[in-house]
DNA sequence: TTAAATTTGTGCGTATGTATG
DNA sequence: ACATACATACGCACAAATTTA
């Protein structure tokens, strides 16, 4: 009936609030509403879309369920920083929505080093303290926003060309595959949290008061031989780790 | 235990440094050397044990490998803040987890509330937004040091007496069992990190600059029906989460 | 510390379109 | 054709939480 704005858009369902939710979702995905920013207030948005505030609220509730925004009474509706679910076992949840918007992580090589392992690396890789390792420092971003910093160690004896392979393949998995490690699995992850150093905070484009999730892990090949030992720092406002322990149940 | 273990102890291996390491380990475990405190300097300890400083350093190195202490040149040897490995698995039990580390957790009820679920709780428990829930606020401590705060929700329809049962049984697992929930398993854990609020920091006896690990999870009974939805804050300096993904089960 | 302004949360009532029987 | 039930949408008013001055 009262359709001052175009009802011509077939996207996002037939109901008005679904169309509005789709429009807001697109604005968030496109970066028009940046993560961490506040949406215009409900009255304004309702007016802008030409609907009653109740109708707009239904759209916002949908975005809340999907994890795109957080609504705080008295404060406003905020675009969620927490965008990425990182599955430690399998499974994804929030990312499936973003995958539709073409969400993809970009990983860049910050620095590379090769030398003798300092204590923990050798132990994690189960190699002798004398043998050499390749160290790769990388940063991952989503939509141009830094998400994580990784320091990864590889045994030089087997994976001497990791840095070049990574630069060529643009992916750790592809780089390992090109060096003969067809498949690898994660053994165990150890998770803790701390405040970042100024350098780390800078590389993550975040304040030093924003905690990072520290994940230490080891990847092994099909034979159970360690091929990668790494420590990843996740910006805790942007990444949420998921651990699935429920299996097929009745 | 008021005085440090002396060197007469025959336990802990045949080598002198192994005996000394065992003695120091016992002192740390007993709390004689408190987490976060500094050990006497190496010369003093060597003299106390009647060995050369080189011998003592071997013992300290062993403790370093085991994670009991951190050695900082020019600063001293520091007893590591209580680091408990908390395993996230299908059957996740606080007491069992700590028992493996030779620790015992005390859990106290801070507050109790019963009312209508606010949004997320109802959703996590898969009950209608109108039905009632029991909310239990608890704090867990190890060796008298607070390590975690939990807010747990239970459906009143099935578990109305949770607070009383917990006070009687002194354990969530036992309380649930006494109310007819024989076994339960963890579906999914979602892990994040943030800085604590002043109240939370106070309850954990930590500064507001010390991040907390935030773990959201749901426990279901044998039939897959949710019986507990909870959010636990772990003091990140004391707890490290372990996720095992190595084993292929089922 | 207090008060005002801003913003979301919630309740009431009304009306319309769409299934169902 | 009619009654019923339900989801959608609009309008107004006030409550509650938060921010700001």
Short mmCIF file of C-alpha atoms (C1' of nucleotides) in Angstrom, two decimals:
data_model
loop_
_atom_site.label_atom_id
_atom_site.label_comp_id
_atom_site.label_asym_id
_atom_site.label_seq_id
_atom_site.Cartn_x
_atom_site.Cartn_y
_atom_site.Cartn_z
CA UNK A 1 0.00 0.00 0.00
CA UNK A 2 2.05 2.94 1.16
CA UNK A 3 5.12 2.35 -0.89
CA UNK A 4 6.93 5.64 -1.16
CA UNK A 5 10.21 3.86 -1.70
CA UNK A 6 10.57 1.42 -4.49
CA UNK A 7 8.96 -1.93 -3.92
CA UNK A 8 10.43 -2.77 -7.27
CA UNK A 9 13.51 -4.37 -5.70
CA UNK A 10 12.94 -8.11 -5.82
CA UNK A 11 15.94 -8.82 -3.63
CA UNK A 12 15.77 -9.96 -0.05
CA UNK A 13 12.32 -11.47 0.04
CA UNK A 14 8.88 -10.15 -0.41
CA UNK A 15 8.30 -8.60 2.96
CA UNK A 16 9.28 -5.01 3.44
CA UNK A 17 11.44 -5.68 6.48
CA UNK A 18 13.34 -8.37 4.60
CA UNK A 19 14.15 -5.93 1.85
CA UNK A 20 15.34 -3.43 4.40
CA UNK A 21 17.45 -6.06 6.14
CA UNK A 22 19.03 -6.96 2.81
CA UNK A 23 19.75 -3.31 2.08
CA UNK A 24 21.39 -2.79 5.47
CA UNK A 25 23.31 -6.04 5.12
CA UNK A 26 24.64 -4.88 1.78
CA UNK A 27 25.64 -1.54 3.28
CA UNK A 28 27.55 -3.32 6.03
CA UNK A 29 29.16 -5.78 3.65
CA UNK A 30 30.22 -2.99 1.32
CA UNK A 31 31.80 -1.08 4.15
CA UNK A 32 29.39 1.81 3.88
CA UNK A 33 28.59 1.07 7.50
CA UNK A 34 32.02 0.24 8.88
CA UNK A 35 32.63 -2.34 11.60
CA UNK A 36 32.59 -0.65 14.98
CA UNK A 37 30.53 2.28 13.77
CA UNK A 38 27.03 3.15 14.86
CA UNK A 39 24.06 2.99 12.58
CA UNK A 40 21.77 6.01 12.26
CA UNK A 41 19.09 5.82 14.90
CA UNK A 42 15.92 3.85 14.32
CA UNK A 43 13.70 6.86 13.73
CA UNK A 44 16.01 8.21 11.08
CA UNK A 45 16.43 4.87 9.34
CA UNK A 46 12.70 4.28 9.43
CA UNK A 47 12.10 7.64 7.85
CA UNK A 48 14.79 7.02 5.29
CA UNK A 49 13.23 3.74 4.25
CA UNK A 50 9.76 5.17 4.51
CA UNK A 51 8.48 2.66 7.02
CA UNK A 52 7.28 2.63 10.57
CA UNK A 53 9.87 2.24 13.26
CA UNK A 54 8.44 -1.17 14.19
CA UNK A 55 9.08 -2.38 10.68
CA UNK A 56 12.61 -1.14 10.68
CA UNK A 57 13.20 -2.78 14.04
CA UNK A 58 12.23 -6.10 12.55
CA UNK A 59 14.94 -5.71 9.96
CA UNK A 60 17.44 -4.78 12.64
CA UNK A 61 16.42 -7.81 14.68
CA UNK A 62 17.19 -10.01 11.71
CA UNK A 63 20.66 -8.48 11.43
CA UNK A 64 21.12 -9.04 15.15
CA UNK A 65 20.26 -12.73 14.79
CA UNK A 66 22.70 -13.00 11.93
CA UNK A 67 25.42 -11.38 13.99
CA UNK A 68 25.92 -8.28 11.88
CA UNK A 69 25.00 -5.74 14.53
CA UNK A 70 24.69 -5.31 18.28
CA UNK A 71 21.85 -3.26 19.67
CA UNK A 72 22.30 -1.46 22.97
CA UNK A 73 19.46 0.39 24.55
CA UNK A 74 20.28 4.02 25.07
CA UNK A 75 23.40 3.72 22.99
CA UNK A 76 22.41 2.66 19.53
CA UNK A 77 22.84 -0.06 16.97
CA UNK A 78 26.45 -0.89 16.31
CA UNK A 79 28.02 -2.75 13.47
CA UNK A 80 29.68 -5.72 15.02
CA UNK A 81 33.44 -5.87 15.03
CA UNK A 82 33.29 -9.57 15.64
CA UNK A 83 32.94 -10.63 12.07
CA UNK A 84 34.91 -13.77 11.63
CA UNK A 85 34.28 -17.15 13.15
CA UNK A 86 37.43 -19.17 13.09
CA UNK A 87 36.70 -22.85 13.39
CA UNK A 88 39.35 -24.80 15.23
CA UNK A 89 37.82 -28.11 14.28
CA UNK A 90 35.42 -27.63 11.48
CA UNK A 91 32.17 -25.90 10.91
CA UNK A 92 31.40 -22.30 10.22
CA UNK A 93 28.55 -20.18 11.37
CA UNK A 94 28.61 -16.50 10.85
CA UNK A 95 30.99 -16.68 7.95
CA UNK A 96 28.53 -18.48 5.77
CA UNK A 97 26.55 -15.29 5.54
CA UNK A 98 29.67 -13.36 4.67
CA UNK A 99 30.83 -15.97 2.22
CA UNK A 100 27.84 -15.03 0.12
CA UNK A 101 29.15 -11.50 0.08
CA UNK A 102 32.45 -12.89 -1.16
CA UNK A 103 34.30 -12.66 2.15
CA UNK A 104 37.84 -13.83 1.77
CA UNK A 105 40.99 -13.52 3.81
CA UNK A 106 44.13 -12.09 2.27
CA UNK A 107 47.44 -13.15 3.72
CA UNK A 108 50.60 -11.16 3.21
CA UNK A 109 54.18 -11.95 4.05
CA UNK A 110 55.59 -9.38 6.42
CA UNK A 111 59.01 -10.85 6.88
CA UNK A 112 60.98 -13.99 6.43
CA UNK A 113 63.90 -15.45 8.26
CA UNK A 114 65.80 -18.64 8.23
CA UNK A 115 68.10 -19.84 10.90
CA UNK A 116 68.41 -22.07 13.87
CA UNK A 117 65.33 -22.65 15.98
CA UNK A 118 65.06 -21.00 19.32
CA UNK A 119 63.99 -23.52 21.94
CA UNK A 120 60.24 -23.91 21.60
CA UNK A 121 60.16 -24.12 17.80
CA UNK A 122 62.47 -27.08 17.65
CA UNK A 123 60.53 -28.81 20.35
CA UNK A 124 57.19 -28.24 18.62
CA UNK A 125 58.56 -29.47 15.30
CA UNK A 126 60.30 -32.37 16.99
CA UNK A 127 63.59 -31.65 15.35
CA UNK A 128 67.01 -31.32 16.91
CA UNK A 129 67.89 -27.93 18.31
CA UNK A 130 70.66 -27.55 15.75
CA UNK A 131 68.81 -28.01 12.49
CA UNK A 132 67.52 -25.05 10.56
CA UNK A 133 64.00 -23.71 10.23
CA UNK A 134 62.20 -21.23 8.02
CA UNK A 135 60.27 -18.54 9.85
CA UNK A 136 57.41 -16.77 8.10
CA UNK A 137 55.74 -13.71 9.58
CA UNK A 138 52.39 -13.11 7.95
CA UNK A 139 49.35 -10.93 8.38
CA UNK A 140 45.83 -11.84 7.39
CA UNK A 141 43.17 -9.31 6.50
CA UNK A 142 39.53 -9.40 5.64
CA UNK A 143 38.09 -6.57 3.63
CA UNK A 144 41.37 -4.78 4.10
CA UNK A 145 41.11 -4.95 7.86
CA UNK A 146 43.94 -6.77 9.64
CA UNK A 147 42.65 -9.78 11.48
CA UNK A 148 45.63 -11.80 12.59
CA UNK A 149 49.41 -12.03 12.80
CA UNK A 150 51.17 -15.34 12.47
CA UNK A 151 54.65 -16.57 13.11
CA UNK A 152 55.11 -19.94 11.53
CA UNK A 153 58.12 -22.25 11.58
CA UNK A 154 58.95 -24.93 9.01
CA UNK A 155 61.83 -27.40 9.01
CA UNK A 156 64.33 -26.24 6.39
CA UNK A 157 65.40 -29.79 5.64
CA UNK A 158 62.05 -30.49 4.10
CA UNK A 159 60.52 -27.11 3.34
CA UNK A 160 63.39 -24.80 2.49
CA UNK A 161 61.45 -22.86 -0.13
CA UNK A 162 58.41 -22.02 1.95
CA UNK A 163 58.72 -18.25 1.62
CA UNK A 164 59.03 -18.37 -2.16
CA UNK A 165 56.30 -20.96 -2.41
CA UNK A 166 54.01 -18.81 -0.31
CA UNK A 167 54.69 -15.73 -2.42
CA UNK A 168 53.97 -17.79 -5.53
CA UNK A 169 50.87 -19.57 -4.25
CA UNK A 170 49.49 -16.84 -2.00
CA UNK A 171 48.43 -19.47 0.52
CA UNK A 172 50.05 -21.64 3.13
CA UNK A 173 48.08 -24.69 2.14
CA UNK A 174 48.94 -24.27 -1.52
CA UNK A 175 52.57 -23.57 -0.69
CA UNK A 176 52.85 -26.73 1.37
CA UNK A 177 51.16 -28.72 -1.35
CA UNK A 178 53.60 -27.42 -3.93
CA UNK A 179 56.43 -28.59 -1.69
CA UNK A 180 55.05 -32.06 -1.42
CA UNK A 181 52.90 -31.83 1.69
CA UNK A 182 49.61 -32.86 0.21
CA UNK A 183 47.61 -32.92 3.37
CA UNK A 184 48.13 -31.84 6.90
CA UNK A 185 46.04 -31.80 10.04
CA UNK A 186 46.07 -29.83 13.22
CA UNK A 187 47.08 -31.73 16.28
CA UNK A 188 46.35 -29.50 19.19
CA UNK A 189 45.66 -25.85 19.72
CA UNK A 190 46.51 -23.98 22.86
CA UNK A 191 44.60 -20.78 23.40
CA UNK A 192 45.37 -17.88 25.65
CA UNK A 193 44.91 -14.12 25.62
CA UNK A 194 46.98 -11.08 26.43
CA UNK A 195 47.41 -7.46 25.53
CA UNK A 196 49.45 -6.86 22.40
CA UNK A 197 52.81 -5.16 22.32
CA UNK A 198 52.80 -1.74 20.67
CA UNK A 199 54.23 -3.28 17.50
CA UNK A 200 51.63 -5.98 17.40
CA UNK A 201 48.84 -3.52 18.07
CA UNK A 202 50.15 -1.36 15.27
CA UNK A 203 50.31 -4.23 12.81
CA UNK A 204 46.73 -5.13 13.70
CA UNK A 205 45.64 -1.48 13.47
CA UNK A 206 44.22 -1.61 16.95
CA UNK A 207 44.81 0.04 20.29
CA UNK A 208 47.14 -1.61 22.76
CA UNK A 209 44.15 -1.99 25.07
CA UNK A 210 42.46 -4.42 22.70
CA UNK A 211 43.35 -8.00 23.73
CA UNK A 212 44.62 -10.57 21.28
CA UNK A 213 43.82 -14.25 21.26
CA UNK A 214 47.04 -16.25 21.17
CA UNK A 215 46.76 -19.61 19.47
CA UNK A 216 49.71 -21.97 19.45
CA UNK A 217 49.43 -25.03 17.30
CA UNK A 218 51.22 -27.70 15.36
CA UNK A 219 50.28 -29.16 12.01
CA UNK A 220 51.38 -32.63 11.02
CA UNK A 221 51.37 -34.44 7.71
CA UNK A 222 49.50 -37.63 6.95
CA UNK A 223 52.24 -39.61 8.67
CA UNK A 224 52.02 -37.54 11.80
CA UNK A 225 55.30 -35.74 11.19
CA UNK A 226 55.20 -32.05 12.18
CA UNK A 227 55.45 -29.73 9.19
CA UNK A 228 54.45 -26.47 10.74
CA UNK A 229 54.56 -24.98 14.20
CA UNK A 230 52.96 -21.61 14.57
CA UNK A 231 51.65 -18.93 16.83
CA UNK A 232 48.78 -16.81 15.61
CA UNK A 233 47.54 -13.62 17.23
CA UNK A 234 43.91 -12.86 16.51
CA UNK A 235 42.43 -9.44 17.13
CA UNK A 236 39.87 -10.49 19.69
CA UNK A 237 37.34 -7.91 18.60
CA UNK A 238 37.26 -9.33 15.12
CA UNK A 239 37.68 -13.03 15.57
CA UNK A 240 35.82 -15.58 17.57
CA UNK A 241 37.14 -19.10 17.84
CA UNK A 242 34.69 -21.93 17.43
CA UNK A 243 35.21 -25.35 18.91
CA UNK A 244 32.78 -28.05 17.95
CA UNK A 245 32.68 -30.99 20.25
CA UNK A 246 29.20 -32.21 19.46
CA UNK A 247 29.11 -34.98 16.93
CA UNK A 248 26.25 -36.70 15.20
CA UNK A 249 23.63 -37.19 17.84
CA UNK A 250 20.29 -38.84 18.06
CA UNK B 1 54.31 -26.23 55.00
CA UNK B 2 56.19 -23.25 56.16
CA UNK B 3 59.72 -24.00 55.19
CA UNK B 4 61.12 -24.99 51.85
CA UNK B 5 61.64 -28.62 51.19
CA UNK B 6 65.15 -29.57 52.06
CA UNK B 7 67.52 -31.60 50.04
CA UNK B 8 67.07 -34.77 52.01
CA UNK B 9 64.23 -35.84 49.81
CA UNK B 10 65.28 -38.96 47.89
CA UNK B 11 62.48 -38.52 45.35
CA UNK B 12 62.71 -36.92 41.97
CA UNK B 13 65.43 -38.84 40.20
CA UNK B 14 68.95 -39.86 40.76
CA UNK B 15 70.80 -36.81 39.58
CA UNK B 16 71.35 -34.08 42.04
CA UNK B 17 69.73 -31.43 39.84
CA UNK B 18 66.68 -33.63 39.44
CA UNK B 19 66.29 -33.83 43.17
CA UNK B 20 66.63 -30.08 43.44
CA UNK B 21 64.13 -29.55 40.62
CA UNK B 22 61.68 -31.82 42.41
CA UNK B 23 62.19 -29.90 45.64
CA UNK B 24 61.58 -26.56 43.94
CA UNK B 25 58.59 -27.98 42.10
CA UNK B 26 57.11 -29.11 45.38
CA UNK B 27 57.69 -25.69 46.89
CA UNK B 28 55.89 -24.05 44.01
CA UNK B 29 53.06 -26.55 44.09
CA UNK B 30 52.62 -26.09 47.82
CA UNK B 31 52.41 -22.37 47.44
CA UNK B 32 55.55 -21.69 49.41
CA UNK B 33 56.76 -19.95 46.29
CA UNK B 34 53.63 -18.15 45.18
CA UNK B 35 52.72 -17.58 41.54
CA UNK B 36 54.02 -14.24 40.37
CA UNK B 37 56.71 -14.05 43.02
CA UNK B 38 60.44 -14.13 42.48
CA UNK B 39 62.61 -16.98 43.54
CA UNK B 40 65.67 -16.31 45.67
CA UNK B 41 68.62 -15.65 43.43
CA UNK B 42 70.62 -18.50 42.03
CA UNK B 43 73.60 -18.03 44.31
CA UNK B 44 71.44 -18.13 47.40
CA UNK B 45 69.54 -21.18 46.24
CA UNK B 46 72.74 -22.95 45.30
CA UNK B 47 74.14 -22.27 48.72
CA UNK B 48 70.94 -23.45 50.38
CA UNK B 49 71.02 -26.74 48.50
CA UNK B 50 74.73 -27.06 48.97
CA UNK B 51 75.52 -27.30 45.28
CA UNK B 52 77.34 -25.31 42.69
CA UNK B 53 75.38 -22.65 40.88
CA UNK B 54 75.78 -24.59 37.62
CA UNK B 55 73.99 -27.51 39.16
CA UNK B 56 71.22 -25.35 40.45
CA UNK B 57 70.78 -23.76 37.04
CA UNK B 58 70.19 -27.17 35.55
CA UNK B 59 67.30 -27.65 37.91
CA UNK B 60 65.93 -24.22 37.07
CA UNK B 61 66.19 -24.99 33.37
CA UNK B 62 64.11 -28.08 33.92
CA UNK B 63 61.45 -26.01 35.66
CA UNK B 64 61.54 -23.57 32.79
CA UNK B 65 60.91 -26.33 30.29
CA UNK B 66 58.03 -27.55 32.39
CA UNK B 67 56.54 -24.10 32.52
CA UNK B 68 56.82 -23.55 36.24
CA UNK B 69 59.10 -20.53 36.09
CA UNK B 70 60.28 -17.82 33.76
CA UNK B 71 63.88 -16.69 33.89
CA UNK B 72 64.67 -13.14 32.93
CA UNK B 73 68.27 -12.08 32.76
CA UNK B 74 68.93 -9.26 35.12
CA UNK B 75 65.57 -9.65 36.76
CA UNK B 76 65.49 -13.05 38.32
CA UNK B 77 63.56 -16.27 38.21
CA UNK B 78 59.84 -15.76 38.50
CA UNK B 79 57.24 -18.29 39.40
CA UNK B 80 54.86 -18.38 36.52
CA UNK B 81 51.37 -17.20 37.15
CA UNK B 82 49.23 -20.23 37.65
CA UNK B 83 48.72 -21.62 34.20
CA UNK B 84 46.08 -24.26 34.07
CA UNK B 85 45.41 -26.18 30.91
CA UNK B 86 41.71 -26.33 30.39
CA UNK B 87 40.72 -28.90 27.80
CA UNK B 88 37.68 -28.17 25.69
CA UNK B 89 36.21 -31.46 24.69
CA UNK B 90 32.97 -33.33 24.42
CA UNK B 91 32.83 -34.06 28.11
CA UNK B 92 34.18 -30.91 29.64
CA UNK B 93 34.20 -30.87 33.43
CA UNK B 94 35.96 -28.26 35.46
CA UNK B 95 36.91 -30.57 38.29
CA UNK B 96 38.12 -33.35 36.04
CA UNK B 97 40.17 -30.97 33.99
CA UNK B 98 41.97 -29.64 37.00
CA UNK B 99 42.31 -33.02 38.61
CA UNK B 100 44.53 -34.05 35.72
CA UNK B 101 46.78 -31.15 36.53
CA UNK B 102 46.79 -32.23 40.14
CA UNK B 103 44.73 -29.25 41.14
CA UNK B 104 41.43 -28.96 42.89
CA UNK B 105 38.90 -26.30 42.09
CA UNK B 106 36.59 -24.71 44.58
CA UNK B 107 33.42 -23.30 43.15
CA UNK B 108 31.32 -20.87 45.07
CA UNK B 109 27.90 -19.46 44.36
CA UNK B 110 28.09 -15.67 44.14
CA UNK B 111 24.46 -14.99 43.36
CA UNK B 112 21.35 -16.63 42.11
CA UNK B 113 18.45 -15.35 40.13
CA UNK B 114 15.38 -16.80 38.57
CA UNK B 115 13.23 -15.11 36.02
CA UNK B 116 12.53 -14.81 32.37
CA UNK B 117 15.35 -15.31 29.98
CA UNK B 118 16.80 -12.34 28.22
CA UNK B 119 17.09 -13.06 24.52
CA UNK B 120 20.28 -15.07 24.10
CA UNK B 121 19.69 -17.43 26.99
CA UNK B 122 16.34 -18.61 25.70
CA UNK B 123 17.82 -19.07 22.28
CA UNK B 124 20.77 -21.07 23.54
CA UNK B 125 18.53 -23.28 25.65
CA UNK B 126 16.04 -23.57 22.82
CA UNK B 127 13.10 -22.65 24.98
CA UNK B 128 10.42 -20.07 24.36
CA UNK B 129 11.29 -16.54 25.33
CA UNK B 130 8.54 -16.56 27.95
CA UNK B 131 9.50 -19.57 30.07
CA UNK B 132 11.59 -19.16 33.16
CA UNK B 133 15.24 -19.91 33.77
CA UNK B 134 17.54 -20.23 36.75
CA UNK B 135 20.67 -18.11 36.62
CA UNK B 136 23.69 -19.10 38.70
CA UNK B 137 26.68 -16.82 39.11
CA UNK B 138 29.69 -18.76 40.32
CA UNK B 139 33.38 -18.26 40.88
CA UNK B 140 36.02 -20.94 40.71
CA UNK B 141 39.30 -20.82 42.53
CA UNK B 142 42.39 -22.93 42.62
CA UNK B 143 44.66 -22.78 45.63
CA UNK B 144 42.58 -19.86 46.83
CA UNK B 145 43.22 -17.86 43.68
CA UNK B 146 40.18 -16.97 41.59
CA UNK B 147 40.49 -18.26 38.05
CA UNK B 148 37.05 -17.99 36.50
CA UNK B 149 33.60 -16.46 36.70
CA UNK B 150 30.60 -18.21 35.26
CA UNK B 151 27.06 -17.22 34.48
CA UNK B 152 24.99 -20.30 33.79
CA UNK B 153 21.34 -20.60 32.80
CA UNK B 154 19.09 -23.60 33.38
CA UNK B 155 15.48 -24.11 32.30
CA UNK B 156 13.28 -23.77 35.40
CA UNK B 157 10.74 -26.21 34.05
CA UNK B 158 13.23 -29.01 34.43
CA UNK B 159 15.88 -27.73 36.83
CA UNK B 160 14.11 -25.42 39.24
CA UNK B 161 16.25 -26.42 42.21
CA UNK B 162 19.67 -25.89 40.67
CA UNK B 163 20.86 -23.33 43.19
CA UNK B 164 19.93 -25.48 46.17
CA UNK B 165 21.30 -28.59 44.50
CA UNK B 166 24.57 -26.83 43.79
CA UNK B 167 24.89 -25.63 47.37
CA UNK B 168 24.21 -29.18 48.54
CA UNK B 169 26.46 -30.99 46.08
CA UNK B 170 29.16 -28.33 45.68
CA UNK B 171 29.47 -29.14 42.00
CA UNK B 172 27.53 -28.46 38.84
CA UNK B 173 27.92 -32.00 37.59
CA UNK B 174 26.69 -33.47 40.87
CA UNK B 175 23.85 -30.99 41.10
CA UNK B 176 22.64 -31.85 37.63
CA UNK B 177 22.89 -35.54 38.41
CA UNK B 178 20.82 -35.10 41.56
CA UNK B 179 18.17 -33.43 39.45
CA UNK B 180 18.00 -36.27 37.00
CA UNK B 181 20.52 -35.20 34.38
CA UNK B 182 22.83 -38.19 34.50
CA UNK B 183 25.18 -37.18 31.76
CA UNK B 184 25.67 -34.18 29.57
CA UNK B 185 27.98 -33.22 26.77
CA UNK B 186 29.22 -30.00 25.33
CA UNK B 187 27.96 -29.03 21.93
CA UNK B 188 30.01 -26.05 20.91
CA UNK B 189 32.29 -23.56 22.54
CA UNK B 190 32.77 -20.06 21.27
CA UNK B 191 35.93 -18.36 22.44
CA UNK B 192 36.70 -14.69 22.55
CA UNK B 193 38.71 -12.31 24.69
CA UNK B 194 38.23 -8.86 26.11
CA UNK B 195 39.20 -6.68 29.02
CA UNK B 196 37.14 -7.26 32.14
CA UNK B 197 34.77 -4.76 33.64
CA UNK B 198 35.91 -3.31 36.98
CA UNK B 199 33.52 -5.65 38.79
CA UNK B 200 34.77 -8.68 36.92
CA UNK B 201 38.39 -7.73 37.48
CA UNK B 202 37.65 -7.30 41.15
CA UNK B 203 35.99 -10.68 41.42
CA UNK B 204 38.96 -12.28 39.71
CA UNK B 205 41.40 -10.35 41.89
CA UNK B 206 43.14 -8.94 38.87
CA UNK B 207 43.78 -5.59 37.26
CA UNK B 208 41.38 -4.35 34.63
CA UNK B 209 44.26 -4.50 32.17
CA UNK B 210 44.45 -8.27 32.39
CA UNK B 211 42.35 -9.79 29.58
CA UNK B 212 39.80 -12.50 30.18
CA UNK B 213 39.01 -15.39 27.90
CA UNK B 214 35.29 -15.49 27.23
CA UNK B 215 33.88 -18.94 26.56
CA UNK B 216 30.26 -19.34 25.59
CA UNK B 217 28.91 -22.84 25.46
CA UNK B 218 25.89 -25.08 25.64
CA UNK B 219 25.61 -28.45 27.34
CA UNK B 220 23.02 -30.98 26.24
CA UNK B 221 21.74 -34.18 27.82
CA UNK B 222 21.96 -37.63 26.28
CA UNK B 223 18.93 -36.85 24.12
CA UNK B 224 20.48 -33.68 22.81
CA UNK B 225 18.20 -31.39 24.79
CA UNK B 226 19.98 -28.30 26.14
CA UNK B 227 20.27 -28.33 29.92
CA UNK B 228 22.80 -25.58 30.49
CA UNK B 229 23.85 -22.48 28.63
CA UNK B 230 26.72 -20.60 30.13
CA UNK B 231 29.36 -17.97 29.75
CA UNK B 232 32.65 -18.41 31.58
CA UNK B 233 35.31 -15.77 32.00
CA UNK B 234 38.78 -17.18 32.53
CA UNK B 235 41.60 -15.05 33.82
CA UNK B 236 43.87 -15.33 30.82
CA UNK B 237 47.04 -15.24 32.88
CA UNK B 238 45.99 -18.35 34.74
CA UNK B 239 44.14 -20.46 32.23
CA UNK B 240 45.08 -21.74 28.84
CA UNK B 241 42.49 -23.51 26.73
CA UNK B 242 43.40 -26.73 24.98
CA UNK B 243 41.65 -27.96 21.88
CA UNK B 244 42.45 -31.42 20.66
CA UNK B 245 41.70 -31.99 17.03
CA UNK B 246 44.09 -34.78 16.41
CA UNK B 247 42.06 -37.85 17.20
CA UNK B 248 39.64 -39.29 14.73
CA UNK B 249 36.73 -40.57 16.72
CA UNK B 250 33.35 -42.16 16.15
"C1'" DT C 1 26.86 14.47 41.50
"C1'" DT C 2 23.00 15.70 38.98
"C1'" DA C 3 20.14 16.54 35.19
"C1'" DA C 4 18.88 16.61 30.47
"C1'" DA C 5 19.04 14.73 25.94
"C1'" DT C 6 19.40 10.77 23.05
"C1'" DT C 7 18.34 6.14 21.80
"C1'" DT C 8 16.36 1.71 22.12
"C1'" DG C 9 12.54 -1.28 24.42
"C1'" DT C 10 7.75 -2.14 24.95
"C1'" DG C 11 2.93 -1.67 25.21
"C1'" DC C 12 -1.58 -0.34 23.32
"C1'" DG C 13 -4.61 -0.05 19.36
"C1'" DT C 14 -5.77 -0.27 14.35
"C1'" DA C 15 -5.74 -2.11 9.70
"C1'" DT C 16 -4.51 -5.20 5.79
"C1'" DG C 17 -3.30 -9.48 3.23
"C1'" DT C 18 -3.08 -14.40 3.22
"C1'" DA C 19 -3.83 -18.80 4.28
"C1'" DT C 20 -7.19 -22.42 6.39
"C1'" DG C 21 -11.47 -24.82 6.99
"C1'" DA D 1 -19.44 -16.51 1.52
"C1'" DC D 2 -17.85 -16.47 6.11
"C1'" DA D 3 -15.16 -17.01 10.36
"C1'" DT D 4 -10.76 -17.66 12.19
"C1'" DA D 5 -5.87 -17.34 12.83
"C1'" DC D 6 -1.57 -15.31 11.87
"C1'" DA D 7 2.05 -12.41 10.08
"C1'" DT D 8 2.84 -7.85 8.45
"C1'" DA D 9 2.65 -2.85 8.84
"C1'" DC D 10 1.35 1.77 10.81
"C1'" DG D 11 0.78 5.35 14.73
"C1'" DC D 12 1.32 6.98 19.23
"C1'" DA D 13 3.00 7.01 23.95
"C1'" DC D 14 5.87 5.95 27.59
"C1'" DA D 15 9.64 3.17 30.02
"C1'" DA D 16 14.47 2.10 30.52
"C1'" DA D 17 19.31 2.49 29.50
"C1'" DT D 18 23.07 5.23 28.03
"C1'" DT D 19 25.54 9.26 26.87
"C1'" DT D 20 26.56 13.95 27.39
"C1'" DA D 21 26.69 18.42 29.54
#
